[in-house]
Amino acid sequence: MATVGIKDVAQRAGVSPGTVSNVLNRPERVAATTRARVEQAIRELGFVRNGSASTLRAGQSRAVGLVVLDVGNPFFVEVARGVEDVVSDRDHAVILCNSGESPEKEARNLRVLAEQRVRGVLITPAGDDTSGLARLRERGVAVVLVDHSASGDVCSVAVDDVAGGELAVRHLIENGARRLAFVSGSKAIRQCSDRRRGALRALETSGPSPGDLTDVVVPEMNAHGGQVAARTLLDEGLPDAVFCANDLLALGVLRVLLQAGVRVPEDVALIGYDDIEFSSAAAVPLSSIRQPTYQLGKIATELLLEECDDPAGHAHQQIMFQPELVVRESSG
């Protein structure tokens, strides 16, 4: 079966190949009636744009990269939904990459995205080394940090995680907890370190008997990591309350504690972070710190495409949302 080309579409619609090209790439330049005629011809002939050829001519694709810490975390699924809703309206595509919280894997992801000539990259960094992002920007690829704060030379959309950690631990202290544990991933992950800083701030400002915080660091910030942390706490002595750096960790902790006969919240209070959909449906509904997850992805993508369209006129923005405490049964 012969491949349908732009010339075939032009002949069917009774226009020039240049007009078809404008409909595909710059539709705002074509009169509505002519554009409708070309679009009908495209549908009738089953024409499909040669994306790789367009990329070679333009030096850039109609795709953006999204690099997340854990593609299995519902938090990042919701972020991706916000990204996809914006790019699909612009006839773009999303290339989703999972760093697995590994700086080395993140670096490989960025190399692949550069090879694919993406217009821009949305990323939640796995560590403090931003040299790979700097190299992308030197090549003219726009970069926006998601769920990660930044300085003035790059756009970022984040949530105040220090405030979130403080909200969580102050709530636990107000409910009587004095010995607390903080379950998280590596301190090199900015979200973990900021949430811990907030937890310590709550302890420091809670009065003459502030209590103490024990760190339990796990290699993976998922439910399995939470189960590992809970077994550590059972072996070393249970605290009054556990604050987890995300809800997947908290759900893993909850499962092991309940299996061990520990009552939540009567014996140990528990709170997570992100307020993913599963939190309210847990065996003991999970208290959490809510973030505007969909909005993070949506606004970050709007900033990215704005910079792609007008790099000279674009003004970098650092947008910071405030978190919200959601109290359910797990924290008493």
Coordinates of C-alpha atoms in Angstrom, one line a residue:
M1 CA 0.0 0.0 0.0
A2 CA 1.5 3.4 -1.1
T3 CA 2.3 5.9 1.6
V4 CA 0.1 9.0 1.5
G5 CA 2.1 12.2 1.4
I6 CA 1.5 15.9 1.7
K7 CA 1.1 16.3 -2.1
D8 CA -1.7 13.7 -2.0
V9 CA -3.5 15.7 0.7
A10 CA -3.0 18.9 -1.2
Q11 CA -4.5 17.5 -4.3
R12 CA -7.5 16.1 -2.5
A13 CA -8.1 19.4 -0.7
G14 CA -7.4 21.6 -3.7
V15 CA -4.6 23.6 -2.1
S16 CA -0.9 23.9 -2.3
P17 CA 1.5 21.6 -0.4
G18 CA 2.6 24.7 1.5
T19 CA -0.9 25.2 2.8
V20 CA -1.0 21.6 4.1
S21 CA 2.3 22.2 5.8
N22 CA 0.9 25.3 7.5
V23 CA -2.2 23.4 8.7
L24 CA 0.1 20.8 10.2
N25 CA 2.6 23.2 11.8
R26 CA 1.1 26.7 11.9
P27 CA -2.7 26.3 11.7
E28 CA -3.3 29.8 13.0
R29 CA -2.0 31.1 9.6
V30 CA -4.7 29.3 7.6
A31 CA -8.3 30.4 7.1
A32 CA -10.8 28.3 9.0
T33 CA -12.6 27.1 5.9
T34 CA -9.4 26.1 4.2
R35 CA -8.1 24.4 7.3
A36 CA -11.3 22.4 7.7
R37 CA -11.0 21.2 4.0
V38 CA -7.4 20.1 4.6
E39 CA -8.2 18.4 7.8
Q40 CA -11.0 16.5 6.1
A41 CA -8.6 15.4 3.4
I42 CA -6.2 14.2 6.0
R43 CA -8.9 12.1 7.6
E44 CA -10.2 10.7 4.4
L45 CA -6.7 9.7 3.1
G46 CA -5.4 8.5 6.5
F47 CA -2.4 10.8 6.2
V48 CA 0.1 10.4 9.1
R49 CA 2.9 13.0 9.5
N50 CA 6.5 11.8 9.3
G51 CA 7.6 12.9 12.7
S52 CA 11.2 11.9 12.4
A53 CA 11.6 13.8 9.1
S54 CA 10.0 16.9 10.7
T55 CA 12.4 16.6 13.6
L56 CA 15.4 16.5 11.2
R57 CA 14.2 19.5 9.3
A58 CA 13.3 21.6 12.4
G59 CA 16.1 20.2 14.6
Q60 CA 13.5 19.6 17.4
S61 CA 10.6 17.3 18.0
R62 CA 7.1 18.0 19.2
A63 CA 7.8 16.1 22.4
V64 CA 8.7 17.1 26.0
G65 CA 10.5 14.8 28.4
L66 CA 9.2 14.1 31.9
V67 CA 11.7 12.6 34.4
V68 CA 10.2 11.4 37.7
L69 CA 11.7 9.7 40.8
D70 CA 9.3 6.7 40.8
V71 CA 6.8 6.1 38.0
G72 CA 5.0 3.6 40.2
N73 CA 4.2 6.3 42.8
P74 CA 0.6 7.6 42.3
F75 CA 1.9 11.1 43.1
F76 CA 3.9 11.1 39.9
V77 CA 1.1 9.5 38.0
E78 CA -1.1 12.5 38.9
V79 CA 1.7 14.9 38.0
A80 CA 2.0 13.2 34.6
R81 CA -1.7 13.6 34.0
G82 CA -1.4 17.3 34.5
V83 CA 1.5 17.4 32.0
E84 CA -0.3 15.3 29.4
D85 CA -3.4 17.4 29.5
V86 CA -1.4 20.5 28.6
V87 CA 0.8 19.0 25.9
S88 CA -2.0 17.1 24.2
D89 CA -3.9 20.4 23.7
R90 CA -0.7 21.6 21.9
D91 CA -0.5 18.5 19.7
H92 CA 2.7 17.5 21.6
A93 CA 3.7 14.2 23.2
V94 CA 5.3 13.2 26.5
I95 CA 8.3 11.0 26.8
L96 CA 8.1 9.6 30.4
C97 CA 11.4 8.5 32.1
N98 CA 11.8 6.9 35.5
S99 CA 15.1 7.7 37.4
G100 CA 14.3 5.3 40.2
E101 CA 15.8 7.9 42.6
S102 CA 19.2 7.2 40.9
P103 CA 21.4 10.1 39.7
E104 CA 23.1 7.7 37.3
K105 CA 19.9 6.6 35.7
E106 CA 18.7 10.2 35.6
A107 CA 21.8 11.1 33.6
R108 CA 21.1 8.4 31.1
N109 CA 17.5 9.6 30.8
L110 CA 18.7 13.1 30.0
R111 CA 21.1 11.8 27.3
V112 CA 18.3 9.9 25.6
L113 CA 16.0 12.9 25.7
A114 CA 18.7 15.1 24.2
E115 CA 19.1 12.6 21.4
Q116 CA 15.4 12.7 20.8
R117 CA 15.6 16.5 20.3
V118 CA 12.8 17.2 22.8
R119 CA 11.6 20.7 23.1
G120 CA 12.0 20.8 26.9
V121 CA 12.4 18.7 30.0
L122 CA 10.3 18.6 33.2
I123 CA 12.2 16.9 36.0
T124 CA 12.1 16.0 39.6
P125 CA 15.9 15.7 40.3
A126 CA 17.3 12.7 42.1
G127 CA 20.1 14.6 43.7
D128 CA 21.9 17.9 43.9
D129 CA 24.0 17.5 40.8
T130 CA 22.4 19.7 38.1
S131 CA 25.3 19.6 35.6
G132 CA 23.2 17.5 33.2
L133 CA 20.4 20.0 33.3
A134 CA 22.9 22.8 32.6
R135 CA 24.2 21.0 29.6
L136 CA 20.7 20.6 28.2
R137 CA 20.0 24.3 28.7
E138 CA 23.2 25.2 26.9
R139 CA 21.9 23.2 23.9
G140 CA 18.7 25.3 23.9
V141 CA 16.5 22.8 25.7
A142 CA 14.1 24.4 28.2
V143 CA 14.1 22.9 31.7
V144 CA 11.5 23.2 34.5
L145 CA 11.9 21.6 37.9
V146 CA 8.8 19.9 39.2
D147 CA 8.2 19.4 43.0
H148 CA 11.6 21.0 43.5
S149 CA 12.5 24.6 44.3
A150 CA 15.1 26.5 42.2
S151 CA 17.0 29.7 42.0
G152 CA 16.1 32.6 39.6
D153 CA 17.8 31.2 36.5
V154 CA 15.3 28.4 35.9
C155 CA 11.5 27.9 36.4
S156 CA 10.3 25.6 39.2
V157 CA 6.9 24.6 40.6
A158 CA 7.1 23.1 44.1
V159 CA 5.3 22.7 47.4
D160 CA 6.8 24.1 50.6
D161 CA 8.0 20.8 52.1
V162 CA 9.5 22.3 55.1
A163 CA 6.1 23.7 56.0
G164 CA 4.6 20.3 55.2
G165 CA 7.0 18.4 57.5
E166 CA 6.2 21.0 60.3
L167 CA 2.4 20.5 59.8
A168 CA 2.7 16.7 60.1
V169 CA 4.9 16.6 63.2
R170 CA 3.1 19.4 65.0
H171 CA -0.1 17.5 64.5
L172 CA 1.5 14.4 66.0
I173 CA 2.9 16.3 69.0
E174 CA -0.5 18.0 69.7
N175 CA -1.9 14.5 69.9
G176 CA 0.6 13.6 72.6
A177 CA 3.5 12.0 70.7
R178 CA 7.0 12.7 72.1
R179 CA 9.1 9.9 70.6
L180 CA 8.8 10.1 66.9
A181 CA 10.4 8.4 63.9
F182 CA 10.9 9.8 60.4
V183 CA 10.9 7.2 57.6
S184 CA 12.4 8.5 54.3
G185 CA 14.7 7.9 51.5
S186 CA 18.2 9.4 51.0
K187 CA 18.8 12.9 52.4
A188 CA 20.2 13.8 49.0
I189 CA 16.6 13.9 47.8
R190 CA 15.5 17.4 48.4
Q191 CA 11.9 16.5 49.4
C192 CA 13.2 14.1 52.1
S193 CA 15.6 16.7 53.6
D194 CA 13.1 19.5 53.5
R195 CA 10.4 17.4 55.2
R196 CA 12.8 16.4 57.9
R197 CA 13.8 20.0 58.4
G198 CA 10.1 20.9 59.0
A199 CA 9.8 18.0 61.4
L200 CA 12.7 19.2 63.4
R201 CA 11.3 22.8 63.4
A202 CA 8.1 21.5 64.9
L203 CA 9.9 19.7 67.6
E204 CA 12.1 22.7 68.4
T205 CA 9.0 25.0 68.8
S206 CA 6.8 22.6 70.7
G207 CA 7.6 23.7 74.2
P208 CA 9.9 22.8 77.1
S209 CA 9.7 19.1 76.4
P210 CA 10.1 18.9 72.6
G211 CA 10.6 15.1 72.2
D212 CA 13.0 13.5 69.8
L213 CA 13.2 12.3 66.2
T214 CA 14.7 9.0 65.1
D215 CA 15.6 8.7 61.4
V216 CA 14.9 5.5 59.5
V217 CA 16.4 5.7 56.0
V218 CA 15.3 3.1 53.4
P219 CA 16.8 2.6 49.9
E220 CA 13.4 2.8 48.1
M221 CA 10.5 5.1 48.9
N222 CA 7.8 2.6 48.2
A223 CA 5.6 0.2 50.2
H224 CA 8.3 -2.3 50.4
G225 CA 10.6 0.3 51.9
G226 CA 7.9 1.1 54.4
Q227 CA 7.7 -2.5 55.4
V228 CA 11.5 -2.7 55.9
A229 CA 11.3 0.5 58.1
A230 CA 8.5 -1.0 60.2
R231 CA 10.4 -4.2 60.9
T232 CA 13.4 -2.0 62.0
L233 CA 11.1 -0.1 64.4
L234 CA 9.7 -3.3 65.8
D235 CA 13.2 -4.6 66.4
E236 CA 14.6 -1.4 68.0
G237 CA 11.5 -0.2 69.9
L238 CA 8.4 1.4 68.7
P239 CA 8.0 5.2 68.9
D240 CA 4.8 7.1 69.8
A241 CA 4.3 8.2 66.2
V242 CA 5.8 7.7 62.7
F243 CA 6.0 10.4 60.0
C244 CA 6.7 9.0 56.6
A245 CA 8.1 11.0 53.7
N246 CA 5.4 9.7 51.4
D247 CA 2.2 7.7 51.5
L248 CA 3.6 4.6 49.9
L249 CA 6.1 4.3 52.8
A250 CA 3.3 4.9 55.3
L251 CA 1.1 2.2 53.8
G252 CA 4.0 -0.2 54.0
V253 CA 4.6 0.7 57.6
L254 CA 0.9 0.4 58.4
R255 CA 0.7 -3.1 56.9
V256 CA 3.5 -4.5 59.0
L257 CA 2.4 -2.8 62.2
L258 CA -1.1 -4.3 61.9
Q259 CA 0.3 -7.7 61.1
A260 CA 2.4 -7.5 64.3
G261 CA -0.7 -6.7 66.3
V262 CA 0.2 -3.0 66.8
R263 CA -2.8 -0.8 67.1
V264 CA -2.9 2.3 64.9
P265 CA -3.3 5.0 66.2
E266 CA -3.7 3.7 69.8
D267 CA -0.2 2.3 70.1
V268 CA 1.5 4.2 67.3
A269 CA 0.2 7.2 65.4
L270 CA 1.0 7.4 61.7
I271 CA 1.0 10.1 59.0
G272 CA 2.2 10.1 55.4
Y273 CA 2.8 12.7 52.7
D274 CA 1.2 13.4 49.3
D275 CA -2.4 12.3 50.1
I276 CA -2.6 9.8 47.2
E277 CA -6.0 8.3 46.3
F278 CA -5.2 5.0 48.2
S279 CA -4.6 6.8 51.5
S280 CA -8.3 7.2 52.5
A281 CA -9.0 3.6 51.5
A282 CA -6.3 2.0 53.7
A283 CA -7.2 -0.5 56.4
V284 CA -6.8 2.4 58.8
P285 CA -7.5 5.6 56.8
L286 CA -4.2 7.4 56.5
S287 CA -3.6 11.0 57.7
S288 CA -1.4 12.8 55.2
I289 CA -0.1 16.1 53.9
R290 CA -1.9 17.0 50.7
Q291 CA -0.2 18.6 47.7
P292 CA -1.9 20.1 44.6
T293 CA -0.4 17.3 42.5
Y294 CA -2.2 17.8 39.2
Q295 CA -1.5 21.5 39.3
L296 CA 2.2 20.9 39.7
G297 CA 2.3 19.1 36.4
K298 CA -0.1 21.4 34.6
I299 CA 1.6 24.7 35.6
A300 CA 5.1 23.4 35.1
T301 CA 4.2 22.3 31.6
E302 CA 2.6 25.7 30.8
L303 CA 5.8 27.4 31.9
L304 CA 8.0 25.0 29.9
L305 CA 6.0 25.5 26.6
E306 CA 6.0 29.3 27.2
E307 CA 9.8 29.3 27.4
C308 CA 10.0 27.0 24.3
D309 CA 7.8 29.3 22.3
D310 CA 9.5 32.6 23.4
P311 CA 12.9 31.9 25.0
A312 CA 14.0 35.5 24.7
G313 CA 10.9 37.0 26.2
H314 CA 10.3 34.4 28.8
A315 CA 10.7 35.4 32.5
H316 CA 11.6 32.5 34.8
Q317 CA 9.1 31.9 37.7
Q318 CA 9.5 30.0 40.9
I319 CA 6.0 29.0 42.1
M320 CA 5.6 27.6 45.6
F321 CA 2.3 26.1 46.8
Q322 CA 1.4 25.6 50.4
P323 CA 0.6 22.0 51.7
E324 CA -2.5 21.1 53.6
L325 CA -2.9 18.7 56.6
V326 CA -5.6 16.0 56.0
V327 CA -6.5 14.3 59.3
R328 CA -7.9 10.7 59.2
E329 CA -8.0 7.8 61.7
S330 CA -4.3 6.8 61.6
S331 CA -3.0 9.8 63.6
G332 CA -5.8 9.8 66.2

